[in-house]
Tab-separated table of C-alpha atoms in Angstrom:
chain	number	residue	atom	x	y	z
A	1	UNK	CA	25.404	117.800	95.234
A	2	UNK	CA	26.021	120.354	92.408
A	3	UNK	CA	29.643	120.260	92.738
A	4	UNK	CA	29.453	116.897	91.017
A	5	UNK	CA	30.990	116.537	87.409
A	6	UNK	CA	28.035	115.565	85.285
A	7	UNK	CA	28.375	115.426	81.430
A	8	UNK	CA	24.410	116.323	80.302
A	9	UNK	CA	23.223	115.489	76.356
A	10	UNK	CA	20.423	116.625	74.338
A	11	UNK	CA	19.301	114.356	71.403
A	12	UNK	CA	17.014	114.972	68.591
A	13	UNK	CA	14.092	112.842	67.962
A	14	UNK	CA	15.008	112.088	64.654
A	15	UNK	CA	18.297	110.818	65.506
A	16	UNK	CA	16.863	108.270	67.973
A	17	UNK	CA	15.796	106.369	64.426
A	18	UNK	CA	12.458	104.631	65.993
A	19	UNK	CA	10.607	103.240	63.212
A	20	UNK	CA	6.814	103.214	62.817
A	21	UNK	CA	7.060	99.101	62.474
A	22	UNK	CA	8.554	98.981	66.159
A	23	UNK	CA	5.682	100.916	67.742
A	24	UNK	CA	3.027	99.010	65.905
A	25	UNK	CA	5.024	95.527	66.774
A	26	UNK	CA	5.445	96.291	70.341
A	27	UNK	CA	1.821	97.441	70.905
A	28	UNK	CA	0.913	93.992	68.897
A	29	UNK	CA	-1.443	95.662	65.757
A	30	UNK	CA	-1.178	93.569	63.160
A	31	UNK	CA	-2.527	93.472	59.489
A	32	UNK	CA	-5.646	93.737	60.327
A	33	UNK	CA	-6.166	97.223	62.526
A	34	UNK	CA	-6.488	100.627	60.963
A	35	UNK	CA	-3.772	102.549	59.658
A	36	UNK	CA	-1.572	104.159	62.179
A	37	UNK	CA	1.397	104.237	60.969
A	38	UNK	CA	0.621	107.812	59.014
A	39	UNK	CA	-0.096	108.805	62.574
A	40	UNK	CA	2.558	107.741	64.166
A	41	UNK	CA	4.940	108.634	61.633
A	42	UNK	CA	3.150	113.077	61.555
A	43	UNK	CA	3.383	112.607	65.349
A	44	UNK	CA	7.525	111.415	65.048
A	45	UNK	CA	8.089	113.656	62.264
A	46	UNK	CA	6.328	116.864	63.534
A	47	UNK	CA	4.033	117.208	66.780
A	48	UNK	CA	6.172	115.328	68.822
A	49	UNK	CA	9.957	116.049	66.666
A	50	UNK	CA	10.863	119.080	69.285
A	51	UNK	CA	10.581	116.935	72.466
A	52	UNK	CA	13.566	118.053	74.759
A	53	UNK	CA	14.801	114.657	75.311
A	54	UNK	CA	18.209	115.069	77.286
A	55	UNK	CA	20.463	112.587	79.907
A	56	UNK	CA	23.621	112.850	81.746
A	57	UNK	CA	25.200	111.272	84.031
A	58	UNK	CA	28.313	110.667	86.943
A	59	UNK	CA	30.899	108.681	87.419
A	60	UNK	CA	31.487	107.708	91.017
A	61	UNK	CA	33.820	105.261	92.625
A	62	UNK	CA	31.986	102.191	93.934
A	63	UNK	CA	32.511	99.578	96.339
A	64	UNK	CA	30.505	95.906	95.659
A	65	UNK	CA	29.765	93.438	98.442
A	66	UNK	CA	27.103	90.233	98.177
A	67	UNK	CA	23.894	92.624	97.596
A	68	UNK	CA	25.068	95.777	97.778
A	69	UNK	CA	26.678	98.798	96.069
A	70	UNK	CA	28.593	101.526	98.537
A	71	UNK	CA	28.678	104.562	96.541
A	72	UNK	CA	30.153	107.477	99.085
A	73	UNK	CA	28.251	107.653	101.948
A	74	UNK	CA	25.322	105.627	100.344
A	75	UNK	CA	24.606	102.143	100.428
A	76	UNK	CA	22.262	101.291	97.574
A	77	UNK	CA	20.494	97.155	98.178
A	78	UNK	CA	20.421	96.598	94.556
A	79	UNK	CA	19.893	92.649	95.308
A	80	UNK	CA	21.918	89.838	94.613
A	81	UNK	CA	21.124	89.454	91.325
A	82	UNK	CA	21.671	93.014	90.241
A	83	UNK	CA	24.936	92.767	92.227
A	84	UNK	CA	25.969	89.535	90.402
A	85	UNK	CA	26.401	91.718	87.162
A	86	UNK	CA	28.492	94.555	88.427
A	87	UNK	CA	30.792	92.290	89.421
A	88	UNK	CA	34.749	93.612	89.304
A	89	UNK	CA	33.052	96.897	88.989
A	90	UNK	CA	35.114	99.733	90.729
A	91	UNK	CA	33.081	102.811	89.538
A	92	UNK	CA	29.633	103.231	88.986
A	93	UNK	CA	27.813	105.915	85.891
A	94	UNK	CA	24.852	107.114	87.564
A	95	UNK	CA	22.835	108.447	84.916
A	96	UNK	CA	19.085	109.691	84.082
A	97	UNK	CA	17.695	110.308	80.695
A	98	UNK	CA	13.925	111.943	79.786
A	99	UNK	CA	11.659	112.030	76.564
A	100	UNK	CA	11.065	115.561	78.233
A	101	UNK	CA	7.047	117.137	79.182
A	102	UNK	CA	5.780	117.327	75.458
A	103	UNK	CA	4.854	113.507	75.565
A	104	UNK	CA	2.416	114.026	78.267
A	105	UNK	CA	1.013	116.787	76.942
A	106	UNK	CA	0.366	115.514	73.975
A	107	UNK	CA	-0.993	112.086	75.785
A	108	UNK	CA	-3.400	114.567	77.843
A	109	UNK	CA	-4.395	116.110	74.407
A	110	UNK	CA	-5.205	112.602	72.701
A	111	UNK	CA	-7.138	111.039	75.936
A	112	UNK	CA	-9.076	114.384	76.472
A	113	UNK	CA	-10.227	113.828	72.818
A	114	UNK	CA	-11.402	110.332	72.996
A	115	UNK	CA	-8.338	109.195	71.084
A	116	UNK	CA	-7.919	106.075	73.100
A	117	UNK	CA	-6.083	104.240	70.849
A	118	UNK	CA	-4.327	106.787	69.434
A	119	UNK	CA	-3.125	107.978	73.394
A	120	UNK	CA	-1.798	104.216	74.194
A	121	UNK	CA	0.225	104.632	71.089
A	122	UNK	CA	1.695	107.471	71.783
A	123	UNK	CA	2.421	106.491	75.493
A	124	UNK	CA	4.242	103.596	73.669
A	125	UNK	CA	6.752	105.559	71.588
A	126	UNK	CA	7.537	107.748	74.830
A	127	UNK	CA	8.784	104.277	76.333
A	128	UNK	CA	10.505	103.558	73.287
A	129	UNK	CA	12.149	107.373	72.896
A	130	UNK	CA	13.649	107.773	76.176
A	131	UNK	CA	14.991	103.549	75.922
A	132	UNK	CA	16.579	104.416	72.696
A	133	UNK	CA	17.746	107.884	73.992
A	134	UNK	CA	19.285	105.707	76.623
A	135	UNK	CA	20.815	103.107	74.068
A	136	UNK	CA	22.818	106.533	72.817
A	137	UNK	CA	23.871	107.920	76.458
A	138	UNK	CA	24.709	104.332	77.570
A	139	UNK	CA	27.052	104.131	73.894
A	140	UNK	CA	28.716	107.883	75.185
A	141	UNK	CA	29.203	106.375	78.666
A	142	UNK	CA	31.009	103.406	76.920
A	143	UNK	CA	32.906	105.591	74.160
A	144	UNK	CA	34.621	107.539	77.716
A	145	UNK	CA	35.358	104.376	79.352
A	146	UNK	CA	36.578	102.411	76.670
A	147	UNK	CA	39.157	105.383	76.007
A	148	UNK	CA	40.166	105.179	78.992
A	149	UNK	CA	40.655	101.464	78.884
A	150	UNK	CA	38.148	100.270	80.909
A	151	UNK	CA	34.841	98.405	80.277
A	152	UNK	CA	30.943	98.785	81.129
A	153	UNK	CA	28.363	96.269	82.214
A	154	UNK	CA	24.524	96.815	80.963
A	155	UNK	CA	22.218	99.325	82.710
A	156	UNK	CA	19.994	98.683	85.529
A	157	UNK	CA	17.149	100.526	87.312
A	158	UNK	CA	15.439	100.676	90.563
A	159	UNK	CA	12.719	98.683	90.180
A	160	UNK	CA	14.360	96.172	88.226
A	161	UNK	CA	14.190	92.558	89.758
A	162	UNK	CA	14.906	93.355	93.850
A	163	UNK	CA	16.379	96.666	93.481
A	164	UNK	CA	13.721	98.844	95.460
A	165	UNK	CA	12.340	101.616	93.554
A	166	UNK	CA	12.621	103.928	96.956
A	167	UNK	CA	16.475	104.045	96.317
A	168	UNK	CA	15.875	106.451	93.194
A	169	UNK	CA	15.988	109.057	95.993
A	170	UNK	CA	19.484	108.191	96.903
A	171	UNK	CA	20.433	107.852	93.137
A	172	UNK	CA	19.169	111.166	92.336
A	173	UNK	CA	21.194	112.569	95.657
A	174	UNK	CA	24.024	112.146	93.322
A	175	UNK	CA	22.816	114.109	90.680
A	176	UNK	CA	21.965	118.148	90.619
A	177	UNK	CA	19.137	119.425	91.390
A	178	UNK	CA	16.406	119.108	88.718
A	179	UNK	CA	19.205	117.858	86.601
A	180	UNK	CA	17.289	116.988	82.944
A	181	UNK	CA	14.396	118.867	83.732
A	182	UNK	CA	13.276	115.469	85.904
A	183	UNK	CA	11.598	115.737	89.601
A	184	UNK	CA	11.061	113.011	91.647
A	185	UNK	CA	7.458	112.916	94.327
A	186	UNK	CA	7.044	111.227	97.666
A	187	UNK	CA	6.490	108.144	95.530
A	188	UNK	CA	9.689	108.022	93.706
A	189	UNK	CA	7.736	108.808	90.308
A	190	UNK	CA	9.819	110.937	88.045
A	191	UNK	CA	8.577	113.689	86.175
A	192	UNK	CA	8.217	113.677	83.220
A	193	UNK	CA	6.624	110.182	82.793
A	194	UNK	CA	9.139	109.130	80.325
A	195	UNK	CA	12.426	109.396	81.993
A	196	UNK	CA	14.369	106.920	83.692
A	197	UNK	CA	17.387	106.698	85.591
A	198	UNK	CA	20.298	103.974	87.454
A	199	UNK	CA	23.582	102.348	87.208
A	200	UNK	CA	26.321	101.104	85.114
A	201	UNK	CA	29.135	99.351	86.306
A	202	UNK	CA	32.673	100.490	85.028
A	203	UNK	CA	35.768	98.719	85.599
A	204	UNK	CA	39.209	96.223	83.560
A	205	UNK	CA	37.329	93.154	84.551
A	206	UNK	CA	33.387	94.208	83.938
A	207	UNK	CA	31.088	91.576	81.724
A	208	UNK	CA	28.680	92.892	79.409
A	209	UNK	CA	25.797	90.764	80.164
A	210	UNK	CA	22.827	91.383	77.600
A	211	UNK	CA	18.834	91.586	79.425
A	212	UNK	CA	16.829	88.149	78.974
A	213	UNK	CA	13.320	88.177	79.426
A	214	UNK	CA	13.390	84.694	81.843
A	215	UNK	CA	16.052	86.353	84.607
A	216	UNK	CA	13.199	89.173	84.874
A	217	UNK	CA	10.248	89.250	86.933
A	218	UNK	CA	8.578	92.371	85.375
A	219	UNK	CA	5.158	91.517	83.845
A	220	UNK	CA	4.262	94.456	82.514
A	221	UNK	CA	7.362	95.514	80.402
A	222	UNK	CA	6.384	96.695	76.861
A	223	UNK	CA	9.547	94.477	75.358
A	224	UNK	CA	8.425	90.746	77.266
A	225	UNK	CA	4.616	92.051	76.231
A	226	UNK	CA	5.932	92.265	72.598
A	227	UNK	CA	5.551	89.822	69.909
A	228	UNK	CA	9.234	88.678	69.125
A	229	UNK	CA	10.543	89.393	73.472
A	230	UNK	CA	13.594	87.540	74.256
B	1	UNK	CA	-34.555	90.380	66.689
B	2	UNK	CA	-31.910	87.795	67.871
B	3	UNK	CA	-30.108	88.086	64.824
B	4	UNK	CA	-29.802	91.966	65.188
B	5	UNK	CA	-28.638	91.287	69.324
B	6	UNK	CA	-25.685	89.071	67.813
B	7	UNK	CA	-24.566	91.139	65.097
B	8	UNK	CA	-24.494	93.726	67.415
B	9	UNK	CA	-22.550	91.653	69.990
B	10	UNK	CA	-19.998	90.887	66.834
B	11	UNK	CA	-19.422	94.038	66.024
B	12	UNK	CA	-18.486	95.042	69.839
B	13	UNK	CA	-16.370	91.646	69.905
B	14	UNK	CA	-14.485	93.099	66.678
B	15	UNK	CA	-14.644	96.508	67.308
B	16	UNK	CA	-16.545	97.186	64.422
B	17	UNK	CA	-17.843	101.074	65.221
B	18	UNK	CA	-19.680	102.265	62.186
B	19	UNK	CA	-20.168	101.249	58.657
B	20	UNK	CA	-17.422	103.598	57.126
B	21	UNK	CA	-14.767	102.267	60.079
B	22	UNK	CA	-12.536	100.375	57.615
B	23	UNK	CA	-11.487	97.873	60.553
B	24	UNK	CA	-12.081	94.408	60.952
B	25	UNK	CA	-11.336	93.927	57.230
B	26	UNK	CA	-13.586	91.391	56.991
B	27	UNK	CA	-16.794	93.661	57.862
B	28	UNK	CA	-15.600	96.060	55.438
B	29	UNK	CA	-18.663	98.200	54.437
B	30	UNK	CA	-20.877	96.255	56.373
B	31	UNK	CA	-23.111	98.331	59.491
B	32	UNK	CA	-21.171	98.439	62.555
B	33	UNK	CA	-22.170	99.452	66.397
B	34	UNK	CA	-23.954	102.819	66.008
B	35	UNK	CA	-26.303	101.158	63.000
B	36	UNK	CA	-26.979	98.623	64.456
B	37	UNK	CA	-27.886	100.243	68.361
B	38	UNK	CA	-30.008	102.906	66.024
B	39	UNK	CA	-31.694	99.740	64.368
B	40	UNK	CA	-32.801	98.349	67.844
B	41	UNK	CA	-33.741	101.422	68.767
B	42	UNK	CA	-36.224	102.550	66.063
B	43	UNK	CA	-37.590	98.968	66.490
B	44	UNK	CA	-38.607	99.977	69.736
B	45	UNK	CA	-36.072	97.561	71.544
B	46	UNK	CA	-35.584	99.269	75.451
B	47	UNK	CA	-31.996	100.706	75.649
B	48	UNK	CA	-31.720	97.883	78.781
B	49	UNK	CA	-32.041	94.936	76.373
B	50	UNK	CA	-29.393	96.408	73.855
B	51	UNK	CA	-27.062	96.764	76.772
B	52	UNK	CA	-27.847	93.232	78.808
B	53	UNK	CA	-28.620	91.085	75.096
B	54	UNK	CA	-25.659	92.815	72.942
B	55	UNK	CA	-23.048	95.226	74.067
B	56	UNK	CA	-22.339	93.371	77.281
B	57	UNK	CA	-22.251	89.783	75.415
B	58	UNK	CA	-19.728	91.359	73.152
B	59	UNK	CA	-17.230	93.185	75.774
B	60	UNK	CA	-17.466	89.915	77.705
B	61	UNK	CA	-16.454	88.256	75.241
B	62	UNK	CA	-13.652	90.164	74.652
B	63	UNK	CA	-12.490	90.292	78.320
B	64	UNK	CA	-12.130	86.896	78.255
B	65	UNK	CA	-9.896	86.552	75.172
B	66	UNK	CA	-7.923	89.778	76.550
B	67	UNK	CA	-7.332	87.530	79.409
B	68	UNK	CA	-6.282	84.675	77.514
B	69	UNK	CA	-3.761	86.867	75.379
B	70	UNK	CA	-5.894	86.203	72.393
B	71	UNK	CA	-6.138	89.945	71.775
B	72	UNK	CA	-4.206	92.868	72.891
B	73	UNK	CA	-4.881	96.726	74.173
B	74	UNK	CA	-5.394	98.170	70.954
B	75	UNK	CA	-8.120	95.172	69.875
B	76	UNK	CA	-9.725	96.132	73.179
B	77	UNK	CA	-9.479	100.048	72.801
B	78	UNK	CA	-11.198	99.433	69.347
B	79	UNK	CA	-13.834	97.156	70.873
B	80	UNK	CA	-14.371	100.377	73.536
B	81	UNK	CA	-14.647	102.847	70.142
B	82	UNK	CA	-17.106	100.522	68.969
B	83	UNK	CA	-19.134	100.285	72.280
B	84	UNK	CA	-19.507	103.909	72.709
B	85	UNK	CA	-20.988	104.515	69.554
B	86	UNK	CA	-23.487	102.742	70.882
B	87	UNK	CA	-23.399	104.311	74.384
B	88	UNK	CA	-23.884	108.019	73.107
B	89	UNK	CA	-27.595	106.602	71.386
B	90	UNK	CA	-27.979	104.758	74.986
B	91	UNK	CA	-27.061	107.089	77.226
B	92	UNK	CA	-30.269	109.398	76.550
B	93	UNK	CA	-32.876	106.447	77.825
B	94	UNK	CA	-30.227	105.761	80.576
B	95	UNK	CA	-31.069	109.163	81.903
B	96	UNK	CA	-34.642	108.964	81.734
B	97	UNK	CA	-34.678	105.379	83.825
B	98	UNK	CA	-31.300	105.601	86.139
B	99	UNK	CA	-31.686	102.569	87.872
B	100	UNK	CA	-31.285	100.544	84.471
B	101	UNK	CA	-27.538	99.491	85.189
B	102	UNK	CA	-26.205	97.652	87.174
B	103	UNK	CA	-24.496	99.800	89.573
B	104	UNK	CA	-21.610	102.597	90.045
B	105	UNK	CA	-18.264	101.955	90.357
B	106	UNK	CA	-15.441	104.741	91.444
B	107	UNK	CA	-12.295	104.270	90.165
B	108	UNK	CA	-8.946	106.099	90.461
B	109	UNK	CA	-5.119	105.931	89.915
B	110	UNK	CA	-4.195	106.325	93.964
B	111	UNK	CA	-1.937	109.547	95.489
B	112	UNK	CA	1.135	109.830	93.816
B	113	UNK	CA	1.050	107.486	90.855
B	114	UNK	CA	-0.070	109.148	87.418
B	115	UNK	CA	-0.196	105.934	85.571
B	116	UNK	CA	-3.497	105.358	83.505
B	117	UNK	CA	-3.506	102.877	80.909
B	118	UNK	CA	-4.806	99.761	83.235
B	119	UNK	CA	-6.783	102.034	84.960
B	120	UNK	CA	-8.488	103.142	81.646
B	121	UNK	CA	-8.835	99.642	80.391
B	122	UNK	CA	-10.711	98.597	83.474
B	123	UNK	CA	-12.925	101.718	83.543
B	124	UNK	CA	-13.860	100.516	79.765
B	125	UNK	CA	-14.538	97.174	81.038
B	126	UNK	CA	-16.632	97.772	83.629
B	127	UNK	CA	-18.633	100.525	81.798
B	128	UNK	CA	-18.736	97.798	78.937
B	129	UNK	CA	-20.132	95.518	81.047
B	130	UNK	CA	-23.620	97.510	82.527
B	131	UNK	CA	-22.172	99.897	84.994
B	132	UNK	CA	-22.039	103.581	85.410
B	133	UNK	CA	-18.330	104.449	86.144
B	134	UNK	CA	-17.012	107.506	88.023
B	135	UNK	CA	-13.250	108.003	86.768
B	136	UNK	CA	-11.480	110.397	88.949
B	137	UNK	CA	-8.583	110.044	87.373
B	138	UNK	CA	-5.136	109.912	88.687
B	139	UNK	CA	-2.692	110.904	91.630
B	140	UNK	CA	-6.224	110.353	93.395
B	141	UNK	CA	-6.198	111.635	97.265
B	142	UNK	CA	-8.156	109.174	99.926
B	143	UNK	CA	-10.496	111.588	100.686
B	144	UNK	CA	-11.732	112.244	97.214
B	145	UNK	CA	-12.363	108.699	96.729
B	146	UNK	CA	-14.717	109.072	99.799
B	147	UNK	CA	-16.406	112.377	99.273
B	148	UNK	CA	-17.216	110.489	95.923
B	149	UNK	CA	-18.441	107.342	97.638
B	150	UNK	CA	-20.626	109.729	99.710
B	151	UNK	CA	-22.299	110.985	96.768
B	152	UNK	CA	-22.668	107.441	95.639
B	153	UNK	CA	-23.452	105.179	98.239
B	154	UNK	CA	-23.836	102.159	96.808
B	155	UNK	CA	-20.938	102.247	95.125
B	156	UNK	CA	-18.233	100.008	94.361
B	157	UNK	CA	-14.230	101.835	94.698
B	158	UNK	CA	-11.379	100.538	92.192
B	159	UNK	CA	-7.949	101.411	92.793
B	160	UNK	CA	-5.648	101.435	90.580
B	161	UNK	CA	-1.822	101.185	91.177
B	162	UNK	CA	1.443	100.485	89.375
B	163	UNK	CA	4.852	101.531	91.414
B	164	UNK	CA	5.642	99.309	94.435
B	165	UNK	CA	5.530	102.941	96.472
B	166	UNK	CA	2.401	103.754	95.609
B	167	UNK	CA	1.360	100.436	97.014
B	168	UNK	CA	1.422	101.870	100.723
B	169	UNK	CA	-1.013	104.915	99.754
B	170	UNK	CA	-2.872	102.073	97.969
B	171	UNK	CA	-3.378	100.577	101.443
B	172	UNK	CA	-3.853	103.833	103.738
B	173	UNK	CA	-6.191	105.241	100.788
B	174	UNK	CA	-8.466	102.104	101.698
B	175	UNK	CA	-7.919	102.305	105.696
B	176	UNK	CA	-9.228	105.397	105.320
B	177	UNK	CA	-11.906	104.192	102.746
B	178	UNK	CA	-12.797	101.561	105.244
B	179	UNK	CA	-12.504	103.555	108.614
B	180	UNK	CA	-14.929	106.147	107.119
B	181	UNK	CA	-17.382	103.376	106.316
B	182	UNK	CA	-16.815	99.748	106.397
B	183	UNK	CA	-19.309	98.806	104.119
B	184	UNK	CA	-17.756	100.163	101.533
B	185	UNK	CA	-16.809	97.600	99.022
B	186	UNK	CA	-12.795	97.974	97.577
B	187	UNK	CA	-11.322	96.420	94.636
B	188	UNK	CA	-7.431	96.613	93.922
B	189	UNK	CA	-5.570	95.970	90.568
B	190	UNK	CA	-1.946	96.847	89.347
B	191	UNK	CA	1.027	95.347	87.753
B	192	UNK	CA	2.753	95.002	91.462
B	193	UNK	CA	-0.452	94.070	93.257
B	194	UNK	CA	-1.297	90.167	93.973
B	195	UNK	CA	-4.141	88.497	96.259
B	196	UNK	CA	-1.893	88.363	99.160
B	197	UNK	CA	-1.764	92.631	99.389
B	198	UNK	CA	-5.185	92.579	98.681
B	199	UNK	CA	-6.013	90.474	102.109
B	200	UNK	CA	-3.382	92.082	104.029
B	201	UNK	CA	-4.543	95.938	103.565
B	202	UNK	CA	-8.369	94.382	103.978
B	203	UNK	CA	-9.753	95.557	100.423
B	204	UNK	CA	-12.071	93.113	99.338
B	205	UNK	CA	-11.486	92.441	95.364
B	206	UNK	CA	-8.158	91.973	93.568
B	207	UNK	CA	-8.109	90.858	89.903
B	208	UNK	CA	-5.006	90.466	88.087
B	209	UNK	CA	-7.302	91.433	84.499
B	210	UNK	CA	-9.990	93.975	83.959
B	211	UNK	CA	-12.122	90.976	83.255
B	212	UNK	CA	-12.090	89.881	86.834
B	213	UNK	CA	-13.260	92.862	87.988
B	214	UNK	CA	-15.961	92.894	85.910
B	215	UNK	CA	-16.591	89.209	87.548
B	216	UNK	CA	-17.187	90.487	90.915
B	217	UNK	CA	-19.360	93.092	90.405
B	218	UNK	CA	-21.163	90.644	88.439
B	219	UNK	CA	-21.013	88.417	91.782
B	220	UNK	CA	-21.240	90.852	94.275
B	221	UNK	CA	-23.378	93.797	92.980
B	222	UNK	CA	-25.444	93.512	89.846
């Protein structure tokens, strides 16, 4: 589909402001541990500061019933909770963001090392870099719409509660080819590692409804896993 | 000599590696893992009893509290720092009597899935706990998993899974595991995996924690 209008952004890592204090919170070192934050912060501030994170997206319309979300020839089975909060939604953003390949070279680097630790870590800020690159695609998607008059919901992913990870095919059937840099295999894995990709609902009568931990059935998400999760 | 078992036990609980490791705080300056395995050793202590009487005590230990939430990855990574400084002065006697641990165990991320963290905190675990471990790393094809169990035929296989689609080469990879020879013993584990996968697909092991693993083997193989 590379007739679609996609807008596509490139941020700097620097911009994405993720402090040392949020990696070691989320990945629960306290007091007590070594000193990482002097690695964490060379790795933001150098090794890892020319990481080609980018993200676009498309705006489609959309059509909602009970579970589902008709998007032009596709019908995506997002669930009925998923459904529940694009309610009123008449278009839909389909976007994808991506920390870019650096991050898992660098992660192949550390592990082939023996720098266990130090690997985890930096698997951890590639989770936070391509949320928070997210945070500033989903604000751009919001910035259009607003002008426009119109509202956004929050984002959601296959994979999220029932949505089935399988329909990241049909997502990225909306999207050019190797749009980002990102590829998806037989398993619906992108790659690079760090990217992710899904919906947000756009419409006059949308509700911005913030993620809690409790309406989520995800155990291994780095945010519930963290110290101060929702 | 039971004093010197415990400390060393401690310092694998704590992830105490050596005596200029500044971490735990508390043990600051004090010997850590690789002292204390060299003490042992030069005491003429087998490499077995360091393993069975310390290093295992100590990564049990902190299985359990991983389990429990008590401690998190990176306390566990540090108690795996500390245990291989201990391995590398092991590993020498190891190769001179192989049949000293308790077994082999295979594990791999499955066919399209690249994830490695739980499969790298398991490996630790198990390798922790008194086994040799084969990792063969991830986006692992069925039929490297068996040439590998060929090689090894005792061996126990641990697969290793986190997307819901990788599930379903989760279950052909053991099919084809078990169709090639049914004795083969298969252990799942992943973030979407539960017991009631585990039965359905006929693999014979799933534990929602690296400790539980460990637990089987115990049961089933050392």
């Amino acid at each position: 589909m590379d007739n679609l209008k996609t807008k596509h952004f490139t941020f700097q890592l620097k911009d994405l402001e993720i402090s040392v204090e949020l990696i070691e919170e989320l990945a629960r070192i306290d007091d007590s541990m070594p000193e990482y934050s002097r690695f964490l912060k060379e790795e933001i501030d150098s090794t890892l500061s020319l990481s080609q994170i980018e993200g676009g997206y498309t705006i489609l319309p959309a059509q909602l019933d009970q579970n589902t979300i008709h998007i032009g020839d596709h019908c995506f089975n997002v669930g009925k909770s998923i459904a529940n909060k694009f309610t009123n939604s008449t278009h839909i953003a389909i976007f994808t963001c991506t920390t870019g390949p650096l991050i898992s070279d660098r992660l192949k680097e550390l592990n082939s090392q023996g720098l266990i630790l130090e690997a985890y870590l930096i698997d951890l800020l590639g989770s936070v870099m391509v949320e928070k690159a997210m945070d500033k695609l989903q604000a751009i998607i919001e910035a259009e719409c607003t002008s426009k008059g119109v509202n956004i919901t929050n984002r959601y992913s296959p994979g999220y509660m029932n949505w089935d990870v399988k329909e990241q095919k049909d997502l990225f059937a909306f999207l050019p080819e190797n749009f980002c840099g990102i590829k998806l295999n037989e398993s619906c894995l992108m790659t690079p590692v760090k990217s992710v990709s899904g919906f947000i609902g756009i419409g006059e009568k949308v509700r911005f409804i913030k993620h809690a931990c409790q309406s989520c059935n995800s155990t291994n998400c780095l945010y519930r896993n963290s110290k101060n999760h929702c | 000599m039971e004093k010197l078992f415990e400390q060393l036990a401690y310092c694998i609980e704590f992830g105490k590696i050596n005596k200029q490791s500044p971490y735990p705080p508390n043990m600051k300056d004090q010997e850590g893992a690789g002292e204390l395995t060299g003490q042992l050793l030069d005491q003429g202590v087998s490499a077995d009893d360091i393993l069975q009487k310390a290093l295992i005590v100590g990564m049990e230990r902190v299985g359990v509290k991983f389990r429990e939430n008590k401690v998190f990855v990176p306390q566990v990574l540090m108690s795996a720092k500390a245990m291989d400084a201990a391995m590398i002065q092991l590993k020498p006697h190891f190769a001179n009597n192989p049949g000293s641990q308790k077994g082999t165990f295979i594990i791999g991320t499955v066919e399209g899935d690249l994830h490695d963290i739980g499969k790298n905190l398991v490996s630790m675990m198990v390798e922790g706990n008194g086994y040799e471990v084969i990792d063969l790393g991830t986006n692992v094809k069925a039929e490297v998993f068996i040439e590998a169990a060929e090689k090894n035929p005792k061996a126990v296989i641990g697969l290793s899974a986190l997307l819901t689609t990788t599930m379903n080469n989760m279950e052909k990879i053991t099919i084809a595991i078990k169709k090639h020879n049914k004795n083969t013993t298969v252990c799942v584990g992943g973030a979407p995996v539960n017991q009631e996968f585990c039965e359905r697909i006929g693999a014979d092991n799933y534990s929602p924690d690296p400790q539980g693993t460990v637990e089987f083997l115990n049961r089933t193989v050392a």
